[in-house]
């Protein structure tokens, strides 16, 4: 069977192919992307591919992995080409051509730096996950972060995205090149503003004039990104080779729903993202709040409770009627009242559509994958709702159950000696080791962990009581006993 690459592209007739890669070999790279995981390849690279296909332009992407070699190994021999399978009521395939190359920052730093400081590079997009920004619990750059500290010594090549981009911007400043526009595409509240502030804070440690230049010139729109993109598995590789008659090292699967809302500060010269479905708006915050609160909060809640209940995928958890009624109540009584949605959004319909997406039988999205990095995700998708509800004197009982489920999830990993995927793994496992099943004792340990919980929360009685109650209710799950979710 043919391997997917430029030489075999024309032989594929089962789906659309990126003709521009065959007809215009000189098309330039205009974007660098940091973090070429599945989400980026199913989302921003897909939008950019649509934009190039329909409207042209020198917008090929140089994709940069900060450390891992996997994507580069898989895609380099495929000339950056890969397939996307859209799995929903019908299945559709597409070959995406927008990635020109995949580089690895640790081993190919000079090439990466050359791309970042090239005059053709006008955008740098990022999907580096919450932890990649090295922020503290206030959302500002953590200058005590070990890796940031190392980068700031300037003696070695940068290992953080913030350090690398700040150095590249300094080089552009020194060479009179315009700053590139940075676009954060991670599930962080105010992602663009946080990234901009982090880069400026880093720049302050380097040079005063450069900092002023950056403050005047750095464009960093906030964005909301959405499309459920589970990790690739062998079943997908087999599906691609059967359906497209070509072998693809690393295909991507996602649902058909895809959304990208971008703050309307983008430079005029850009890929035609807005003409191929992205929304430009001045109110990203409203969309971001809606998505983090109505999709990501229920997602994480389902993940922690679902794993404790022994479910494997989001779809499986959504077959559990007790759990679904708990989630639905949580959304209606505690999440929806917590924020003002954008005028154009019908919140009830939006939320119901999300729950319907969770029930998509064609998508096998592992709860364990969503449960990763809880210490970074809770402060974005659950704790702000709790803070708002406390301020508004609204209920937080269901949200307390969600936080308690996270604590018990960590305990279960510890008890079973299973890996906990989280940058604060060792701190969290230490907390778990000290637990003794007494709700007040165990919750005091977790809530006192200031890397996750802000001082406002840890001093709040209502918050502690809600988590303690949730913990007591869910405790039987630790010993695999049942819990009646209709009474929670
Ligand atoms: C998920 C998200 O893994 C997770 O934490 O909640 O990746 C979710 O699938 C996306 O945000 C959907 O757009």
Short mmCIF file of N, CA and C in Angstrom, two decimals, residues 236-386:
data_model
loop_
_atom_site.label_atom_id
_atom_site.label_comp_id
_atom_site.label_asym_id
_atom_site.label_seq_id
_atom_site.Cartn_x
_atom_site.Cartn_y
_atom_site.Cartn_z
N UNK A 236 -8.10 3.80 14.03
CA UNK A 236 -8.17 4.90 13.06
C UNK A 236 -7.19 4.67 11.91
N UNK A 237 -6.00 4.21 12.23
CA UNK A 237 -5.01 3.94 11.16
C UNK A 237 -5.56 2.90 10.19
N UNK A 238 -6.23 1.89 10.75
CA UNK A 238 -6.80 0.84 9.90
C UNK A 238 -7.92 1.42 9.04
N UNK A 239 -8.76 2.25 9.66
CA UNK A 239 -9.87 2.85 8.91
C UNK A 239 -9.34 3.65 7.73
N UNK A 240 -8.27 4.43 7.98
CA UNK A 240 -7.71 5.26 6.90
C UNK A 240 -7.16 4.38 5.79
N UNK A 241 -6.42 3.34 6.15
CA UNK A 241 -5.84 2.55 5.06
C UNK A 241 -6.94 1.81 4.29
N UNK A 242 -8.00 1.40 4.98
CA UNK A 242 -9.08 0.72 4.27
C UNK A 242 -9.84 1.69 3.36
N UNK A 243 -10.16 2.86 3.89
CA UNK A 243 -11.02 3.78 3.14
C UNK A 243 -10.26 4.58 2.08
N UNK A 244 -9.01 4.98 2.39
CA UNK A 244 -8.29 5.85 1.45
C UNK A 244 -7.22 5.10 0.66
N UNK A 245 -7.00 3.84 1.03
CA UNK A 245 -6.02 3.02 0.34
C UNK A 245 -4.62 3.65 0.36
N UNK A 246 -4.28 4.20 1.50
CA UNK A 246 -2.96 4.79 1.67
C UNK A 246 -2.63 4.64 3.16
N UNK A 247 -1.34 4.48 3.48
CA UNK A 247 -1.07 4.36 4.91
C UNK A 247 -0.55 5.68 5.46
N UNK A 248 -1.15 6.08 6.57
CA UNK A 248 -0.84 7.36 7.20
C UNK A 248 -0.31 7.07 8.60
N UNK A 249 0.93 7.54 8.89
CA UNK A 249 1.53 7.27 10.21
C UNK A 249 0.71 7.84 11.36
N UNK A 250 0.13 9.01 11.12
CA UNK A 250 -0.54 9.65 12.25
C UNK A 250 -1.78 10.44 11.80
N UNK A 251 -2.85 9.73 11.46
CA UNK A 251 -4.09 10.43 11.09
C UNK A 251 -4.75 11.04 12.32
N UNK A 252 -5.69 11.93 12.08
CA UNK A 252 -6.41 12.61 13.17
C UNK A 252 -7.89 12.32 13.03
N UNK A 253 -8.58 12.15 14.17
CA UNK A 253 -10.04 12.02 14.11
C UNK A 253 -10.67 13.09 14.97
N UNK A 254 -11.79 13.56 14.51
CA UNK A 254 -12.53 14.50 15.34
C UNK A 254 -14.01 14.47 14.97
N UNK A 255 -14.81 15.14 15.81
CA UNK A 255 -16.23 15.27 15.50
C UNK A 255 -16.40 16.29 14.37
N UNK A 256 -17.64 16.42 13.83
CA UNK A 256 -17.81 17.39 12.73
C UNK A 256 -17.90 18.82 13.27
N UNK A 257 -18.35 18.98 14.51
CA UNK A 257 -18.44 20.33 15.07
C UNK A 257 -17.05 20.94 15.21
N UNK A 258 -16.91 22.15 14.71
CA UNK A 258 -15.63 22.83 14.86
C UNK A 258 -15.91 24.33 14.96
N UNK A 259 -15.26 24.99 15.92
CA UNK A 259 -15.53 26.41 16.13
C UNK A 259 -14.25 27.13 16.53
N UNK A 260 -14.06 28.33 15.97
CA UNK A 260 -12.89 29.14 16.33
C UNK A 260 -13.37 30.59 16.39
N UNK A 261 -13.35 31.14 17.58
CA UNK A 261 -13.75 32.54 17.75
C UNK A 261 -12.48 33.32 18.09
N UNK A 262 -12.23 34.37 17.31
CA UNK A 262 -10.96 35.11 17.47
C UNK A 262 -11.27 36.59 17.73
N UNK A 263 -10.56 37.15 18.69
CA UNK A 263 -10.74 38.58 18.98
C UNK A 263 -10.36 39.38 17.74
N UNK A 264 -11.18 40.36 17.46
CA UNK A 264 -11.05 41.07 16.19
C UNK A 264 -9.92 42.10 16.20
N UNK A 265 -8.72 41.64 16.50
CA UNK A 265 -7.57 42.56 16.46
C UNK A 265 -6.54 42.02 15.48
N UNK A 266 -6.93 41.02 14.70
CA UNK A 266 -5.99 40.37 13.78
C UNK A 266 -5.48 41.35 12.72
N UNK A 267 -4.21 41.25 12.33
CA UNK A 267 -3.73 42.07 11.21
C UNK A 267 -4.53 41.73 9.94
N UNK A 268 -4.62 42.72 9.04
CA UNK A 268 -5.42 42.51 7.82
C UNK A 268 -4.86 41.41 6.94
N UNK A 269 -3.54 41.39 6.84
CA UNK A 269 -2.91 40.37 6.00
C UNK A 269 -2.82 39.07 6.81
N UNK A 270 -3.73 38.14 6.48
CA UNK A 270 -3.81 36.92 7.29
C UNK A 270 -4.46 35.83 6.46
N UNK A 271 -4.32 34.59 6.88
CA UNK A 271 -5.05 33.53 6.19
C UNK A 271 -6.55 33.85 6.27
N UNK A 272 -7.32 33.44 5.28
CA UNK A 272 -8.74 33.83 5.23
C UNK A 272 -9.57 32.99 6.22
N UNK A 273 -9.08 32.90 7.48
CA UNK A 273 -9.77 32.05 8.46
C UNK A 273 -11.24 32.46 8.60
N UNK A 274 -11.47 33.78 8.63
CA UNK A 274 -12.85 34.24 8.85
C UNK A 274 -13.77 33.92 7.66
N UNK A 275 -13.18 33.70 6.49
CA UNK A 275 -14.04 33.39 5.33
C UNK A 275 -14.33 31.90 5.25
N UNK A 276 -13.63 31.11 6.07
CA UNK A 276 -13.88 29.65 6.04
C UNK A 276 -14.45 29.17 7.38
N UNK A 277 -15.12 30.08 8.09
CA UNK A 277 -15.87 29.62 9.26
C UNK A 277 -15.46 30.18 10.60
N UNK A 278 -14.26 30.74 10.73
CA UNK A 278 -13.89 31.31 12.04
C UNK A 278 -14.68 32.60 12.25
N UNK A 279 -15.01 32.91 13.51
CA UNK A 279 -15.78 34.10 13.84
C UNK A 279 -14.84 35.15 14.42
N UNK A 280 -14.89 36.36 13.87
CA UNK A 280 -14.13 37.46 14.48
C UNK A 280 -15.10 38.29 15.30
N UNK A 281 -14.75 38.57 16.53
CA UNK A 281 -15.69 39.31 17.39
C UNK A 281 -14.92 40.13 18.42
N UNK A 282 -15.59 41.13 18.98
CA UNK A 282 -14.94 41.88 20.06
C UNK A 282 -15.22 41.19 21.40
N UNK A 283 -16.20 40.27 21.44
CA UNK A 283 -16.56 39.63 22.72
C UNK A 283 -16.14 38.16 22.77
N UNK A 284 -14.84 37.92 22.78
CA UNK A 284 -14.40 36.52 22.88
C UNK A 284 -14.71 36.00 24.27
N UNK A 285 -14.60 36.88 25.26
CA UNK A 285 -14.78 36.48 26.64
C UNK A 285 -16.08 35.72 26.87
N UNK A 286 -17.17 36.25 26.27
CA UNK A 286 -18.47 35.61 26.44
C UNK A 286 -18.46 34.20 25.87
N UNK A 287 -17.87 34.03 24.68
CA UNK A 287 -17.81 32.71 24.05
C UNK A 287 -16.91 31.78 24.86
N UNK A 288 -15.81 32.36 25.33
CA UNK A 288 -14.83 31.58 26.09
C UNK A 288 -15.44 31.07 27.40
N UNK A 289 -16.15 31.98 28.09
CA UNK A 289 -16.83 31.59 29.32
C UNK A 289 -17.84 30.49 29.04
N UNK A 290 -18.61 30.68 27.96
CA UNK A 290 -19.64 29.69 27.63
C UNK A 290 -19.00 28.33 27.38
N UNK A 291 -17.89 28.33 26.65
CA UNK A 291 -17.28 27.05 26.29
C UNK A 291 -16.60 26.40 27.49
N UNK A 292 -15.81 27.18 28.22
CA UNK A 292 -15.12 26.60 29.38
C UNK A 292 -16.14 26.09 30.41
N UNK A 293 -17.24 26.85 30.58
CA UNK A 293 -18.19 26.49 31.64
C UNK A 293 -19.17 25.41 31.20
N UNK A 294 -19.59 25.45 29.94
CA UNK A 294 -20.64 24.49 29.53
C UNK A 294 -20.09 23.26 28.83
N UNK A 295 -18.85 23.32 28.36
CA UNK A 295 -18.25 22.11 27.78
C UNK A 295 -17.15 21.56 28.68
N UNK A 296 -16.13 22.38 28.95
CA UNK A 296 -14.98 21.82 29.67
C UNK A 296 -15.29 21.48 31.12
N UNK A 297 -16.12 22.29 31.79
CA UNK A 297 -16.46 21.95 33.19
C UNK A 297 -17.22 20.62 33.25
N UNK A 298 -18.31 20.43 32.48
CA UNK A 298 -18.96 19.11 32.50
C UNK A 298 -18.03 17.99 32.03
N UNK A 299 -17.15 18.29 31.08
CA UNK A 299 -16.23 17.27 30.58
C UNK A 299 -15.35 16.74 31.73
N UNK A 300 -14.72 17.67 32.47
CA UNK A 300 -13.84 17.24 33.57
C UNK A 300 -14.64 16.55 34.67
N UNK A 301 -15.83 17.08 34.94
CA UNK A 301 -16.67 16.46 35.98
C UNK A 301 -17.00 15.02 35.58
N UNK A 302 -17.42 14.86 34.32
CA UNK A 302 -17.70 13.50 33.82
C UNK A 302 -16.47 12.62 33.91
N UNK A 303 -15.31 13.21 33.60
CA UNK A 303 -14.08 12.42 33.57
C UNK A 303 -13.75 11.89 34.97
N UNK A 304 -13.75 12.78 35.98
CA UNK A 304 -13.34 12.32 37.32
C UNK A 304 -14.37 11.36 37.91
N UNK A 305 -15.66 11.74 37.81
CA UNK A 305 -16.67 10.83 38.38
C UNK A 305 -16.73 9.55 37.55
N UNK A 306 -16.66 9.72 36.23
CA UNK A 306 -16.77 8.56 35.33
C UNK A 306 -15.67 7.53 35.58
N UNK A 307 -14.45 8.01 35.75
CA UNK A 307 -13.34 7.07 36.00
C UNK A 307 -13.58 6.35 37.33
N UNK A 308 -14.04 7.11 38.36
CA UNK A 308 -14.30 6.47 39.66
C UNK A 308 -15.39 5.40 39.53
N UNK A 309 -16.32 5.65 38.60
CA UNK A 309 -17.40 4.67 38.41
C UNK A 309 -16.99 3.50 37.51
N UNK A 310 -15.81 3.59 36.94
CA UNK A 310 -15.32 2.50 36.09
C UNK A 310 -15.68 2.66 34.61
N UNK A 311 -16.16 3.85 34.21
CA UNK A 311 -16.45 4.07 32.78
C UNK A 311 -15.16 4.37 32.04
N UNK A 312 -15.16 4.10 30.72
CA UNK A 312 -13.93 4.30 29.98
C UNK A 312 -13.95 5.56 29.10
N UNK A 313 -15.07 5.78 28.43
CA UNK A 313 -15.13 6.91 27.48
C UNK A 313 -16.26 7.87 27.87
N UNK A 314 -16.23 9.05 27.25
CA UNK A 314 -17.30 10.03 27.50
C UNK A 314 -18.63 9.42 27.08
N UNK A 315 -18.63 8.75 25.94
CA UNK A 315 -19.86 8.11 25.46
C UNK A 315 -20.39 7.13 26.52
N UNK A 316 -19.51 6.29 27.08
CA UNK A 316 -19.94 5.32 28.11
C UNK A 316 -20.56 6.06 29.30
N UNK A 317 -19.87 7.11 29.75
CA UNK A 317 -20.37 7.85 30.92
C UNK A 317 -21.75 8.45 30.63
N UNK A 318 -21.96 8.86 29.35
CA UNK A 318 -23.24 9.47 28.99
C UNK A 318 -24.37 8.44 28.86
N UNK A 319 -24.06 7.16 29.00
CA UNK A 319 -25.11 6.13 29.01
C UNK A 319 -25.60 5.89 30.44
N UNK A 320 -24.90 6.50 31.41
CA UNK A 320 -25.23 6.29 32.82
C UNK A 320 -26.27 7.35 33.22
N UNK A 321 -27.52 6.94 33.30
CA UNK A 321 -28.61 7.92 33.48
C UNK A 321 -28.47 8.74 34.76
N UNK A 322 -28.03 8.07 35.85
CA UNK A 322 -27.86 8.78 37.12
C UNK A 322 -26.84 9.90 36.97
N UNK A 323 -25.73 9.59 36.33
CA UNK A 323 -24.66 10.56 36.13
C UNK A 323 -25.13 11.70 35.22
N UNK A 324 -25.86 11.34 34.17
CA UNK A 324 -26.34 12.37 33.23
C UNK A 324 -27.30 13.31 33.95
N UNK A 325 -28.16 12.77 34.83
CA UNK A 325 -29.08 13.69 35.49
C UNK A 325 -28.32 14.58 36.48
N UNK A 326 -27.27 14.05 37.10
CA UNK A 326 -26.45 14.90 37.98
C UNK A 326 -25.81 16.04 37.17
N UNK A 327 -25.22 15.69 36.03
CA UNK A 327 -24.54 16.70 35.19
C UNK A 327 -25.54 17.74 34.69
N UNK A 328 -26.72 17.27 34.29
CA UNK A 328 -27.72 18.20 33.76
C UNK A 328 -28.16 19.19 34.85
N UNK A 329 -28.37 18.68 36.06
CA UNK A 329 -28.74 19.58 37.17
C UNK A 329 -27.64 20.57 37.48
N UNK A 330 -26.40 20.05 37.45
CA UNK A 330 -25.25 20.92 37.73
C UNK A 330 -25.22 22.08 36.73
N UNK A 331 -25.41 21.74 35.46
CA UNK A 331 -25.37 22.78 34.42
C UNK A 331 -26.48 23.80 34.64
N UNK A 332 -27.70 23.28 34.85
CA UNK A 332 -28.83 24.21 34.93
C UNK A 332 -28.85 25.04 36.20
N UNK A 333 -28.49 24.42 37.33
CA UNK A 333 -28.66 25.20 38.55
C UNK A 333 -27.39 25.92 39.00
N UNK A 334 -26.21 25.47 38.55
CA UNK A 334 -25.00 26.14 39.06
C UNK A 334 -24.13 26.77 37.96
N UNK A 335 -24.15 26.20 36.77
CA UNK A 335 -23.24 26.73 35.74
C UNK A 335 -23.90 27.86 34.94
N UNK A 336 -25.08 27.60 34.40
CA UNK A 336 -25.71 28.62 33.54
C UNK A 336 -25.91 29.95 34.29
N UNK A 337 -26.33 29.92 35.56
CA UNK A 337 -26.52 31.22 36.24
C UNK A 337 -25.21 31.96 36.53
N UNK A 338 -24.05 31.35 36.26
CA UNK A 338 -22.79 31.95 36.71
C UNK A 338 -22.17 32.96 35.76
N UNK A 339 -22.74 33.14 34.57
CA UNK A 339 -22.09 34.08 33.64
C UNK A 339 -23.09 34.67 32.66
N UNK A 340 -22.67 35.79 32.05
CA UNK A 340 -23.52 36.43 31.04
C UNK A 340 -23.01 36.01 29.67
N UNK A 341 -23.84 35.26 28.94
CA UNK A 341 -23.37 34.80 27.63
C UNK A 341 -23.42 35.92 26.59
N UNK A 342 -22.73 35.75 25.47
CA UNK A 342 -22.86 36.75 24.41
C UNK A 342 -24.31 36.80 23.91
N UNK A 343 -24.71 37.99 23.46
CA UNK A 343 -26.13 38.19 23.07
C UNK A 343 -26.61 37.15 22.07
N UNK A 344 -25.71 36.81 21.11
CA UNK A 344 -26.14 35.93 20.03
C UNK A 344 -26.21 34.45 20.41
N UNK A 345 -25.89 34.12 21.67
CA UNK A 345 -25.83 32.71 22.04
C UNK A 345 -27.06 32.30 22.86
N UNK A 346 -27.78 31.28 22.36
CA UNK A 346 -28.88 30.70 23.12
C UNK A 346 -28.27 29.63 24.03
N UNK A 347 -28.09 29.99 25.29
CA UNK A 347 -27.32 29.15 26.19
C UNK A 347 -27.91 27.76 26.39
N UNK A 348 -29.25 27.70 26.50
CA UNK A 348 -29.88 26.38 26.70
C UNK A 348 -29.60 25.48 25.51
N UNK A 349 -29.80 26.03 24.31
CA UNK A 349 -29.60 25.22 23.10
C UNK A 349 -28.12 24.83 22.98
N UNK A 350 -27.24 25.79 23.28
CA UNK A 350 -25.79 25.54 23.19
C UNK A 350 -25.40 24.39 24.12
N UNK A 351 -25.94 24.45 25.34
CA UNK A 351 -25.59 23.42 26.32
C UNK A 351 -26.15 22.06 25.91
N UNK A 352 -27.39 22.06 25.41
CA UNK A 352 -27.96 20.77 24.98
C UNK A 352 -27.19 20.17 23.81
N UNK A 353 -26.75 21.04 22.91
CA UNK A 353 -25.96 20.54 21.77
C UNK A 353 -24.65 19.92 22.26
N UNK A 354 -24.07 20.52 23.29
CA UNK A 354 -22.81 19.97 23.82
C UNK A 354 -23.06 18.58 24.40
N UNK A 355 -24.14 18.43 25.17
CA UNK A 355 -24.42 17.11 25.75
C UNK A 355 -24.68 16.09 24.63
N UNK A 356 -25.33 16.56 23.57
CA UNK A 356 -25.56 15.65 22.42
C UNK A 356 -24.22 15.26 21.79
N UNK A 357 -23.28 16.22 21.73
CA UNK A 357 -21.94 15.90 21.17
C UNK A 357 -21.25 14.85 22.04
N UNK A 358 -21.43 14.95 23.35
CA UNK A 358 -20.81 13.96 24.25
C UNK A 358 -21.38 12.55 23.98
N UNK A 359 -22.60 12.52 23.39
CA UNK A 359 -23.22 11.20 23.16
C UNK A 359 -22.90 10.65 21.77
N UNK A 360 -22.00 11.29 21.05
CA UNK A 360 -21.66 10.84 19.70
C UNK A 360 -21.02 9.44 19.77
N UNK A 361 -21.71 8.41 19.25
CA UNK A 361 -21.18 7.05 19.40
C UNK A 361 -19.94 6.81 18.55
N UNK A 362 -19.70 7.68 17.55
CA UNK A 362 -18.54 7.46 16.67
C UNK A 362 -17.25 7.97 17.30
N UNK A 363 -17.37 8.72 18.40
CA UNK A 363 -16.17 9.30 19.02
C UNK A 363 -15.84 8.55 20.30
N UNK A 364 -14.66 7.93 20.31
CA UNK A 364 -14.19 7.22 21.51
C UNK A 364 -13.21 8.11 22.25
N UNK A 365 -13.73 8.95 23.12
CA UNK A 365 -12.88 9.93 23.81
C UNK A 365 -12.64 9.41 25.22
N UNK A 366 -11.41 9.05 25.52
CA UNK A 366 -11.12 8.43 26.82
C UNK A 366 -11.24 9.44 27.96
N UNK A 367 -11.99 9.04 29.00
CA UNK A 367 -12.12 9.91 30.18
C UNK A 367 -10.75 10.16 30.79
N UNK A 368 -9.88 9.13 30.75
CA UNK A 368 -8.55 9.27 31.34
C UNK A 368 -7.77 10.40 30.67
N UNK A 369 -7.99 10.61 29.37
CA UNK A 369 -7.29 11.68 28.65
C UNK A 369 -7.76 13.06 29.16
N UNK A 370 -9.06 13.18 29.36
CA UNK A 370 -9.61 14.46 29.84
C UNK A 370 -9.17 14.72 31.28
N UNK A 371 -8.97 13.62 32.03
CA UNK A 371 -8.59 13.75 33.45
C UNK A 371 -7.15 14.23 33.65
N UNK A 372 -6.34 14.19 32.59
CA UNK A 372 -4.95 14.66 32.68
C UNK A 372 -4.87 16.10 33.15
N UNK A 373 -3.81 16.43 33.83
CA UNK A 373 -3.48 17.83 34.13
C UNK A 373 -4.58 18.57 34.89
N UNK A 374 -5.28 17.85 35.78
CA UNK A 374 -6.37 18.48 36.53
C UNK A 374 -5.94 19.73 37.28
N UNK A 375 -4.70 19.72 37.80
CA UNK A 375 -4.25 20.88 38.58
C UNK A 375 -4.22 22.14 37.72
N UNK A 376 -4.08 21.96 36.42
CA UNK A 376 -4.04 23.11 35.51
C UNK A 376 -5.43 23.45 34.97
N UNK A 377 -6.26 22.41 34.88
CA UNK A 377 -7.57 22.61 34.25
C UNK A 377 -8.62 23.15 35.22
N UNK A 378 -8.61 22.65 36.48
CA UNK A 378 -9.63 23.11 37.43
C UNK A 378 -9.66 24.63 37.57
N UNK A 379 -8.49 25.29 37.70
CA UNK A 379 -8.52 26.75 37.87
C UNK A 379 -9.08 27.50 36.66
N UNK A 380 -9.19 26.84 35.51
CA UNK A 380 -9.75 27.49 34.31
C UNK A 380 -11.23 27.17 34.15
N UNK A 381 -11.61 25.93 34.44
CA UNK A 381 -12.94 25.49 34.03
C UNK A 381 -13.91 25.23 35.18
N UNK A 382 -13.44 25.12 36.42
CA UNK A 382 -14.39 24.84 37.51
C UNK A 382 -14.31 25.91 38.61
N UNK A 383 -13.09 26.22 39.06
CA UNK A 383 -12.98 27.14 40.21
C UNK A 383 -13.56 28.54 39.95
N UNK A 384 -13.42 29.11 38.73
CA UNK A 384 -14.01 30.44 38.53
C UNK A 384 -15.54 30.43 38.68
N UNK A 385 -16.17 29.31 38.34
CA UNK A 385 -17.64 29.23 38.49
C UNK A 385 -17.97 29.24 39.99
N UNK A 386 -17.16 28.50 40.75
CA UNK A 386 -17.40 28.45 42.20
C UNK A 386 -17.24 29.85 42.80
#
